[in-house]
């Protein structure tokens, strides 16, 4: 069974590399489709949140993982999409119209951020986006007639084709459909000339520019597309939470989002999903083991941020490719067993570093 897309040169591009992927993705799809019939409403809500964060991670992975642009204010794009959707939904705008507008408005904001960011890179770009996130948070808090300010803003449920997508299985399937669509869009974008230009900029701006890649255009485009993903995710987030306030989109959330893609595995679409699962599952795991911890540790303030930071440090030190990198090594070990050699990935990483022109 082949799923193919045609390029402008009429070449076949397989969506799946081999039949085994078709089988396992089909199994995964069936399991996710059957989830509402076997799990509790709380677990279903968490799964919906994973789908929403996966969409955010797809956009942030495109920006940070495939274009090499650091963003420490990505929660601002999520906030723009969420508040745009809340305001439009309250005004009675249909969902199929308000969601694209939320993504479009977030993309416009992404362009506004991306243009000044062309003059800076690396740490300075991170500081610039961090300042932008703080500015957006302050604007939301001050624009009380529109956003409700610190008092918050209620979000009406989704009404689509005469059906009410408030929570439960209906909203779960809707978030699932959006996550799958976002993943397919990202996959095909990366296979296009535009996607290859993004990767070229990440690997070496000098080499990309010498090959005719317009750095200003493609960097700005990367910010816009990444923000559009976050805006659409923000629209779904608003309906899932049903109440918005500025303290939901702080600098802390921006840092958690960048941690999500780093721990999941930079430069990997699978890593974006793994990072979203990690971001939602870790707090649940911490709450599950708290009763078994010593009293002074279970009641300590800041336990969750401390564990997040510790995991991030361990990933950076021992597994730079994140969860997806660990999975690749495990799979390769069993594929090559008993001919697997210790240090193989270390040599491969050293070659990649020496082969890249900075």
Tab-separated table of C-alpha atoms in Angstrom:
chain	number	residue	atom	x	y	z
A	1	UNK	CA	0.000	0.000	0.000
A	2	UNK	CA	1.575	3.267	-1.116
A	3	UNK	CA	0.734	6.809	-0.152
A	4	UNK	CA	2.407	9.212	-2.548
A	5	UNK	CA	2.551	12.904	-3.324
A	6	UNK	CA	3.576	14.451	-6.637
A	7	UNK	CA	6.187	17.180	-6.811
A	8	UNK	CA	6.346	19.706	-9.597
A	9	UNK	CA	8.810	17.373	-11.312
A	10	UNK	CA	6.241	14.549	-11.168
A	11	UNK	CA	8.419	12.412	-8.912
A	12	UNK	CA	6.834	9.994	-6.459
A	13	UNK	CA	7.509	10.682	-2.793
A	14	UNK	CA	6.409	7.920	-0.460
A	15	UNK	CA	4.734	9.111	2.707
A	16	UNK	CA	5.801	5.846	4.369
A	17	UNK	CA	9.263	4.377	3.874
A	18	UNK	CA	8.153	0.740	3.982
A	19	UNK	CA	5.154	-1.482	4.626
A	20	UNK	CA	6.049	-1.897	8.293
A	21	UNK	CA	5.448	1.803	8.896
A	22	UNK	CA	2.040	1.569	7.234
A	23	UNK	CA	1.084	-1.286	9.560
A	24	UNK	CA	2.276	0.336	12.807
A	25	UNK	CA	0.825	3.740	11.993
A	26	UNK	CA	-2.476	2.051	11.171
A	27	UNK	CA	-2.384	0.248	14.532
A	28	UNK	CA	-1.598	3.517	16.307
A	29	UNK	CA	-4.449	5.248	14.501
A	30	UNK	CA	-6.914	2.514	15.471
A	31	UNK	CA	-5.783	2.660	19.110
A	32	UNK	CA	-6.222	6.437	19.223
A	33	UNK	CA	-9.613	6.216	17.537
A	34	UNK	CA	-10.752	3.638	20.104
A	35	UNK	CA	-9.349	5.553	23.105
A	36	UNK	CA	-12.617	7.392	23.988
A	37	UNK	CA	-14.336	4.023	24.537
A	38	UNK	CA	-11.754	2.627	26.977
A	39	UNK	CA	-10.268	5.543	28.945
A	40	UNK	CA	-11.735	7.953	31.477
A	41	UNK	CA	-12.775	11.496	30.644
A	42	UNK	CA	-9.729	12.851	32.503
A	43	UNK	CA	-7.304	10.771	30.413
A	44	UNK	CA	-9.192	11.826	27.288
A	45	UNK	CA	-8.692	15.479	28.222
A	46	UNK	CA	-4.966	14.880	28.686
A	47	UNK	CA	-4.761	13.156	25.297
A	48	UNK	CA	-6.512	16.131	23.697
A	49	UNK	CA	-3.955	18.401	25.339
A	50	UNK	CA	-1.150	16.250	23.896
A	51	UNK	CA	-2.601	16.729	20.406
A	52	UNK	CA	-2.741	20.494	20.949
A	53	UNK	CA	0.828	20.673	22.238
A	54	UNK	CA	1.940	18.480	19.326
A	55	UNK	CA	0.698	21.161	16.921
A	56	UNK	CA	2.666	23.797	18.860
A	57	UNK	CA	5.708	21.498	18.834
A	58	UNK	CA	5.445	21.020	15.054
A	59	UNK	CA	5.687	24.775	14.556
A	60	UNK	CA	8.454	25.250	17.103
A	61	UNK	CA	10.345	22.278	15.668
A	62	UNK	CA	10.187	23.904	12.233
A	63	UNK	CA	11.624	27.113	13.671
A	64	UNK	CA	14.202	25.775	16.119
A	65	UNK	CA	14.863	22.238	14.916
A	66	UNK	CA	14.829	22.695	11.139
A	67	UNK	CA	15.681	26.393	10.666
A	68	UNK	CA	17.923	26.841	13.705
A	69	UNK	CA	16.168	29.948	15.082
A	70	UNK	CA	15.844	30.103	18.871
A	71	UNK	CA	12.517	31.293	20.271
A	72	UNK	CA	11.982	31.829	23.993
A	73	UNK	CA	8.664	33.630	23.580
A	74	UNK	CA	6.618	31.083	21.681
A	75	UNK	CA	3.852	31.120	24.281
A	76	UNK	CA	3.003	34.588	22.921
A	77	UNK	CA	1.936	33.097	19.574
A	78	UNK	CA	-0.137	30.538	21.446
A	79	UNK	CA	-1.760	33.397	23.364
A	80	UNK	CA	-2.466	35.379	20.188
A	81	UNK	CA	-4.244	32.407	18.629
A	82	UNK	CA	-6.166	31.619	21.813
A	83	UNK	CA	-7.428	35.152	22.412
A	84	UNK	CA	-8.235	35.695	18.733
A	85	UNK	CA	-10.339	32.544	18.743
A	86	UNK	CA	-12.021	33.507	22.024
A	87	UNK	CA	-12.960	36.980	20.775
A	88	UNK	CA	-14.203	35.703	17.396
A	89	UNK	CA	-16.131	32.811	18.947
A	90	UNK	CA	-17.790	35.183	21.424
A	91	UNK	CA	-18.786	37.407	18.492
A	92	UNK	CA	-20.462	34.425	16.822
A	93	UNK	CA	-17.920	33.809	14.049
A	94	UNK	CA	-18.149	30.170	12.811
A	95	UNK	CA	-15.357	27.852	13.958
A	96	UNK	CA	-14.208	27.005	10.420
A	97	UNK	CA	-13.654	30.728	9.862
A	98	UNK	CA	-12.253	31.708	13.261
A	99	UNK	CA	-9.553	29.008	13.386
A	100	UNK	CA	-7.868	30.021	10.091
A	101	UNK	CA	-8.110	33.658	11.180
A	102	UNK	CA	-6.434	32.779	14.483
A	103	UNK	CA	-3.580	31.119	12.616
A	104	UNK	CA	-3.366	34.013	10.149
A	105	UNK	CA	-3.264	36.668	12.867
A	106	UNK	CA	-0.580	34.720	14.730
A	107	UNK	CA	1.395	34.439	11.466
A	108	UNK	CA	1.209	38.215	10.985
A	109	UNK	CA	2.526	38.686	14.521
A	110	UNK	CA	5.250	36.143	13.692
A	111	UNK	CA	6.298	38.257	10.697
A	112	UNK	CA	6.419	41.348	12.906
A	113	UNK	CA	8.728	39.481	15.288
A	114	UNK	CA	10.740	37.833	12.524
A	115	UNK	CA	11.702	41.044	10.720
A	116	UNK	CA	13.610	42.685	13.620
A	117	UNK	CA	15.035	39.278	14.540
A	118	UNK	CA	16.876	39.140	11.201
A	119	UNK	CA	19.600	41.347	12.651
A	120	UNK	CA	20.348	39.048	15.591
A	121	UNK	CA	21.005	35.355	16.040
A	122	UNK	CA	21.696	32.770	18.721
A	123	UNK	CA	21.401	33.972	22.306
A	124	UNK	CA	20.479	37.515	21.247
A	125	UNK	CA	17.585	36.172	19.179
A	126	UNK	CA	16.403	34.224	22.222
A	127	UNK	CA	16.515	37.377	24.346
A	128	UNK	CA	14.600	39.323	21.688
A	129	UNK	CA	11.825	36.712	21.502
A	130	UNK	CA	11.768	36.517	25.305
A	131	UNK	CA	11.150	40.265	25.458
A	132	UNK	CA	8.414	39.917	22.842
A	133	UNK	CA	6.659	37.267	24.938
A	134	UNK	CA	6.720	39.576	27.941
A	135	UNK	CA	5.286	42.423	25.860
A	136	UNK	CA	2.398	40.280	24.586
A	137	UNK	CA	1.610	39.126	28.113
A	138	UNK	CA	1.465	42.747	29.272
A	139	UNK	CA	-0.715	43.785	26.318
A	140	UNK	CA	-3.201	41.018	27.116
A	141	UNK	CA	-3.342	42.114	30.743
A	142	UNK	CA	-3.892	45.789	29.816
A	143	UNK	CA	-6.424	45.328	26.997
A	144	UNK	CA	-9.300	44.664	29.385
A	145	UNK	CA	-12.167	45.659	27.009
A	146	UNK	CA	-11.049	42.959	24.550
A	147	UNK	CA	-9.259	40.278	26.563
A	148	UNK	CA	-10.826	40.751	29.989
A	149	UNK	CA	-7.412	41.579	31.449
A	150	UNK	CA	-6.341	39.752	34.577
A	151	UNK	CA	-9.978	38.873	35.294
A	152	UNK	CA	-9.862	36.434	32.385
A	153	UNK	CA	-12.118	35.620	29.452
A	154	UNK	CA	-14.639	32.815	29.080
A	155	UNK	CA	-14.597	30.863	25.807
A	156	UNK	CA	-17.850	29.479	24.364
A	157	UNK	CA	-17.934	25.869	23.139
A	158	UNK	CA	-17.468	24.940	19.486
A	159	UNK	CA	-20.601	24.579	17.370
A	160	UNK	CA	-19.819	22.842	14.105
A	161	UNK	CA	-22.353	21.374	11.670
A	162	UNK	CA	-25.001	21.552	14.368
A	163	UNK	CA	-22.818	19.583	16.819
A	164	UNK	CA	-21.430	20.874	20.101
A	165	UNK	CA	-17.709	20.158	20.595
A	166	UNK	CA	-17.370	21.146	24.221
A	167	UNK	CA	-15.343	18.291	25.674
A	168	UNK	CA	-15.196	14.508	25.734
A	169	UNK	CA	-14.935	12.350	22.601
A	170	UNK	CA	-16.182	15.058	20.213
A	171	UNK	CA	-13.419	17.512	21.059
A	172	UNK	CA	-10.877	14.670	21.268
A	173	UNK	CA	-11.538	13.599	17.681
A	174	UNK	CA	-11.438	17.225	16.531
A	175	UNK	CA	-8.028	17.817	18.168
A	176	UNK	CA	-6.793	14.487	16.773
A	177	UNK	CA	-7.792	15.504	13.232
A	178	UNK	CA	-6.038	18.866	13.556
A	179	UNK	CA	-2.860	17.215	14.898
A	180	UNK	CA	-2.747	14.705	12.026
A	181	UNK	CA	-3.337	17.476	9.476
A	182	UNK	CA	-0.599	19.620	11.027
A	183	UNK	CA	1.840	16.706	10.943
A	184	UNK	CA	1.119	15.987	7.272
A	185	UNK	CA	1.525	19.664	6.385
A	186	UNK	CA	4.903	19.799	8.136
A	187	UNK	CA	6.116	16.570	6.498
A	188	UNK	CA	5.295	17.816	3.012
A	189	UNK	CA	6.644	21.298	3.730
A	190	UNK	CA	10.020	19.847	4.726
A	191	UNK	CA	10.130	17.812	1.504
A	192	UNK	CA	9.556	20.915	-0.608
A	193	UNK	CA	12.262	23.352	-1.807
A	194	UNK	CA	11.158	25.699	0.977
A	195	UNK	CA	11.792	23.023	3.611
A	196	UNK	CA	15.196	22.216	2.164
A	197	UNK	CA	16.039	25.926	2.312
A	198	UNK	CA	15.101	25.974	6.012
A	199	UNK	CA	17.416	23.028	6.732
A	200	UNK	CA	20.206	24.642	4.706
A	201	UNK	CA	19.932	27.800	6.840
A	202	UNK	CA	20.129	25.693	9.995
A	203	UNK	CA	23.239	23.829	8.859
A	204	UNK	CA	25.118	26.838	7.505
A	205	UNK	CA	23.817	30.302	6.688
A	206	UNK	CA	26.905	31.054	4.618
A	207	UNK	CA	26.505	27.951	2.476
A	208	UNK	CA	22.753	28.514	2.100
A	209	UNK	CA	23.282	32.103	1.002
A	210	UNK	CA	25.948	31.041	-1.502
A	211	UNK	CA	23.392	28.637	-3.015
A	212	UNK	CA	20.922	31.470	-3.559
A	213	UNK	CA	18.772	31.130	-0.438
A	214	UNK	CA	17.415	34.522	0.630
A	215	UNK	CA	18.023	34.449	4.382
A	216	UNK	CA	15.670	37.330	5.184
A	217	UNK	CA	12.750	35.834	3.279
A	218	UNK	CA	13.104	32.290	4.573
A	219	UNK	CA	13.810	33.231	8.187
A	220	UNK	CA	10.745	35.465	8.238
A	221	UNK	CA	8.715	32.738	6.540
A	222	UNK	CA	9.836	30.245	9.173
A	223	UNK	CA	8.698	32.558	11.970
A	224	UNK	CA	5.353	33.115	10.234
A	225	UNK	CA	4.628	29.418	9.620
A	226	UNK	CA	5.721	28.459	13.125
A	227	UNK	CA	3.499	31.167	14.600
A	228	UNK	CA	0.579	30.006	12.434
A	229	UNK	CA	0.901	26.483	13.870
A	230	UNK	CA	0.930	27.949	17.382
A	231	UNK	CA	-2.065	30.148	16.556
A	232	UNK	CA	-4.186	27.204	15.421
A	233	UNK	CA	-3.101	25.260	18.504
A	234	UNK	CA	-4.011	28.272	20.625
A	235	UNK	CA	-7.526	28.269	19.159
A	236	UNK	CA	-7.983	24.630	20.180
A	237	UNK	CA	-6.335	25.332	23.551
A	238	UNK	CA	-8.873	28.084	24.241
A	239	UNK	CA	-11.801	25.729	23.665
A	240	UNK	CA	-10.171	22.941	25.666
A	241	UNK	CA	-9.462	25.139	28.710
A	242	UNK	CA	-12.638	27.255	28.269
A	243	UNK	CA	-11.097	30.116	30.301
A	244	UNK	CA	-8.148	32.338	29.380
A	245	UNK	CA	-6.020	34.594	31.539
A	246	UNK	CA	-2.593	36.216	31.003
A	247	UNK	CA	-0.873	34.023	33.608
A	248	UNK	CA	-1.409	30.989	31.346
A	249	UNK	CA	1.006	32.387	28.729
A	250	UNK	CA	4.038	33.410	30.728
A	251	UNK	CA	7.761	33.135	30.064
A	252	UNK	CA	7.721	29.893	32.041
A	253	UNK	CA	5.406	28.316	29.483
A	254	UNK	CA	7.657	29.507	26.654
A	255	UNK	CA	10.606	27.814	28.323
A	256	UNK	CA	8.551	24.644	28.771
A	257	UNK	CA	7.736	24.684	25.056
A	258	UNK	CA	11.386	24.935	24.031
A	259	UNK	CA	12.193	22.198	26.559
A	260	UNK	CA	9.490	20.100	24.926
A	261	UNK	CA	11.211	20.048	21.533
A	262	UNK	CA	14.719	19.697	22.986
A	263	UNK	CA	13.801	16.725	25.158
A	264	UNK	CA	11.698	15.196	22.375
A	265	UNK	CA	14.559	15.514	19.901
A	266	UNK	CA	15.515	18.586	17.865
A	267	UNK	CA	15.266	18.163	14.126
A	268	UNK	CA	12.713	15.342	14.279
A	269	UNK	CA	8.980	15.333	13.627
A	270	UNK	CA	8.626	12.295	15.880
A	271	UNK	CA	10.531	14.231	18.537
A	272	UNK	CA	7.854	16.931	18.517
A	273	UNK	CA	5.206	14.352	19.428
A	274	UNK	CA	7.438	12.677	22.018
A	275	UNK	CA	8.129	16.065	23.591
A	276	UNK	CA	4.417	16.859	23.802
A	277	UNK	CA	3.762	13.512	25.475
A	278	UNK	CA	6.604	14.164	27.912
A	279	UNK	CA	5.349	17.662	28.760
A	280	UNK	CA	1.874	16.376	29.644
A	281	UNK	CA	2.851	13.020	31.165
A	282	UNK	CA	5.660	14.133	33.496
A	283	UNK	CA	3.447	16.188	35.874
A	284	UNK	CA	1.050	13.239	36.057
A	285	UNK	CA	3.933	10.892	36.866
A	286	UNK	CA	5.196	13.261	39.565
A	287	UNK	CA	1.758	13.398	41.185
A	288	UNK	CA	1.540	9.597	41.039
A	289	UNK	CA	4.830	9.039	42.912
A	290	UNK	CA	4.406	11.869	45.446
A	291	UNK	CA	2.688	9.638	48.052
A	292	UNK	CA	5.749	7.360	48.047
A	293	UNK	CA	8.285	10.171	48.508
A	294	UNK	CA	9.550	11.472	51.864
A	295	UNK	CA	7.328	14.159	53.339
A	296	UNK	CA	9.916	16.946	53.038
A	297	UNK	CA	10.353	16.148	49.346
A	298	UNK	CA	6.706	15.589	48.377
A	299	UNK	CA	5.649	18.902	49.961
A	300	UNK	CA	8.590	20.880	48.628
A	301	UNK	CA	7.697	23.856	46.437
A	302	UNK	CA	9.104	23.860	42.935
A	303	UNK	CA	9.435	20.075	42.707
A	304	UNK	CA	8.084	19.906	39.160
A	305	UNK	CA	10.287	22.705	37.699
A	306	UNK	CA	13.305	21.140	39.394
A	307	UNK	CA	12.636	17.769	37.785
A	308	UNK	CA	12.033	19.421	34.412
A	309	UNK	CA	15.360	21.230	34.677
A	310	UNK	CA	17.180	18.096	35.789
A	311	UNK	CA	15.797	16.091	32.874
A	312	UNK	CA	16.795	18.847	30.447
A	313	UNK	CA	20.364	18.925	31.772
A	314	UNK	CA	20.653	15.138	31.549
A	315	UNK	CA	19.311	15.144	27.989
A	316	UNK	CA	21.728	17.865	26.865
A	317	UNK	CA	24.688	16.094	28.466
A	318	UNK	CA	23.994	12.471	27.623
A	319	UNK	CA	21.422	12.390	24.806
A	320	UNK	CA	21.481	15.554	22.647
A	321	UNK	CA	19.066	13.963	20.169
A	322	UNK	CA	16.446	13.597	22.914
A	323	UNK	CA	13.875	10.849	23.277
A	324	UNK	CA	13.802	10.219	19.548
A	325	UNK	CA	17.579	9.849	19.489
A	326	UNK	CA	17.414	7.269	22.280
A	327	UNK	CA	14.801	5.357	20.309
A	328	UNK	CA	16.974	5.425	17.172
A	329	UNK	CA	19.945	4.039	19.087
A	330	UNK	CA	17.826	1.297	20.639
A	331	UNK	CA	16.358	0.331	17.278
A	332	UNK	CA	19.774	0.369	15.610
A	333	UNK	CA	21.203	-1.805	18.368
A	334	UNK	CA	18.649	-4.540	17.728
A	335	UNK	CA	18.910	-4.120	13.948
A	336	UNK	CA	22.682	-4.658	14.004
A	337	UNK	CA	22.890	-7.115	16.871
A	338	UNK	CA	25.316	-8.832	17.400
A	339	UNK	CA	27.437	-6.555	15.179
A	340	UNK	CA	26.646	-3.326	16.982
A	341	UNK	CA	29.793	-1.494	18.096
A	342	UNK	CA	29.973	0.734	21.126
A	343	UNK	CA	30.726	4.353	20.246
A	344	UNK	CA	29.253	4.192	16.746
A	345	UNK	CA	26.967	7.170	17.306
A	346	UNK	CA	29.778	9.113	18.979
A	347	UNK	CA	31.909	8.844	15.843
A	348	UNK	CA	28.972	9.713	13.650
A	349	UNK	CA	28.221	12.845	15.685
A	350	UNK	CA	31.880	13.916	15.565
A	351	UNK	CA	31.888	13.557	11.784
A	352	UNK	CA	28.744	15.637	11.438
A	353	UNK	CA	30.226	18.419	13.549
A	354	UNK	CA	33.495	18.517	11.596
A	355	UNK	CA	31.673	18.351	8.263
A	356	UNK	CA	29.440	21.361	8.898
A	357	UNK	CA	30.529	24.885	7.948
A	358	UNK	CA	29.573	27.411	10.579
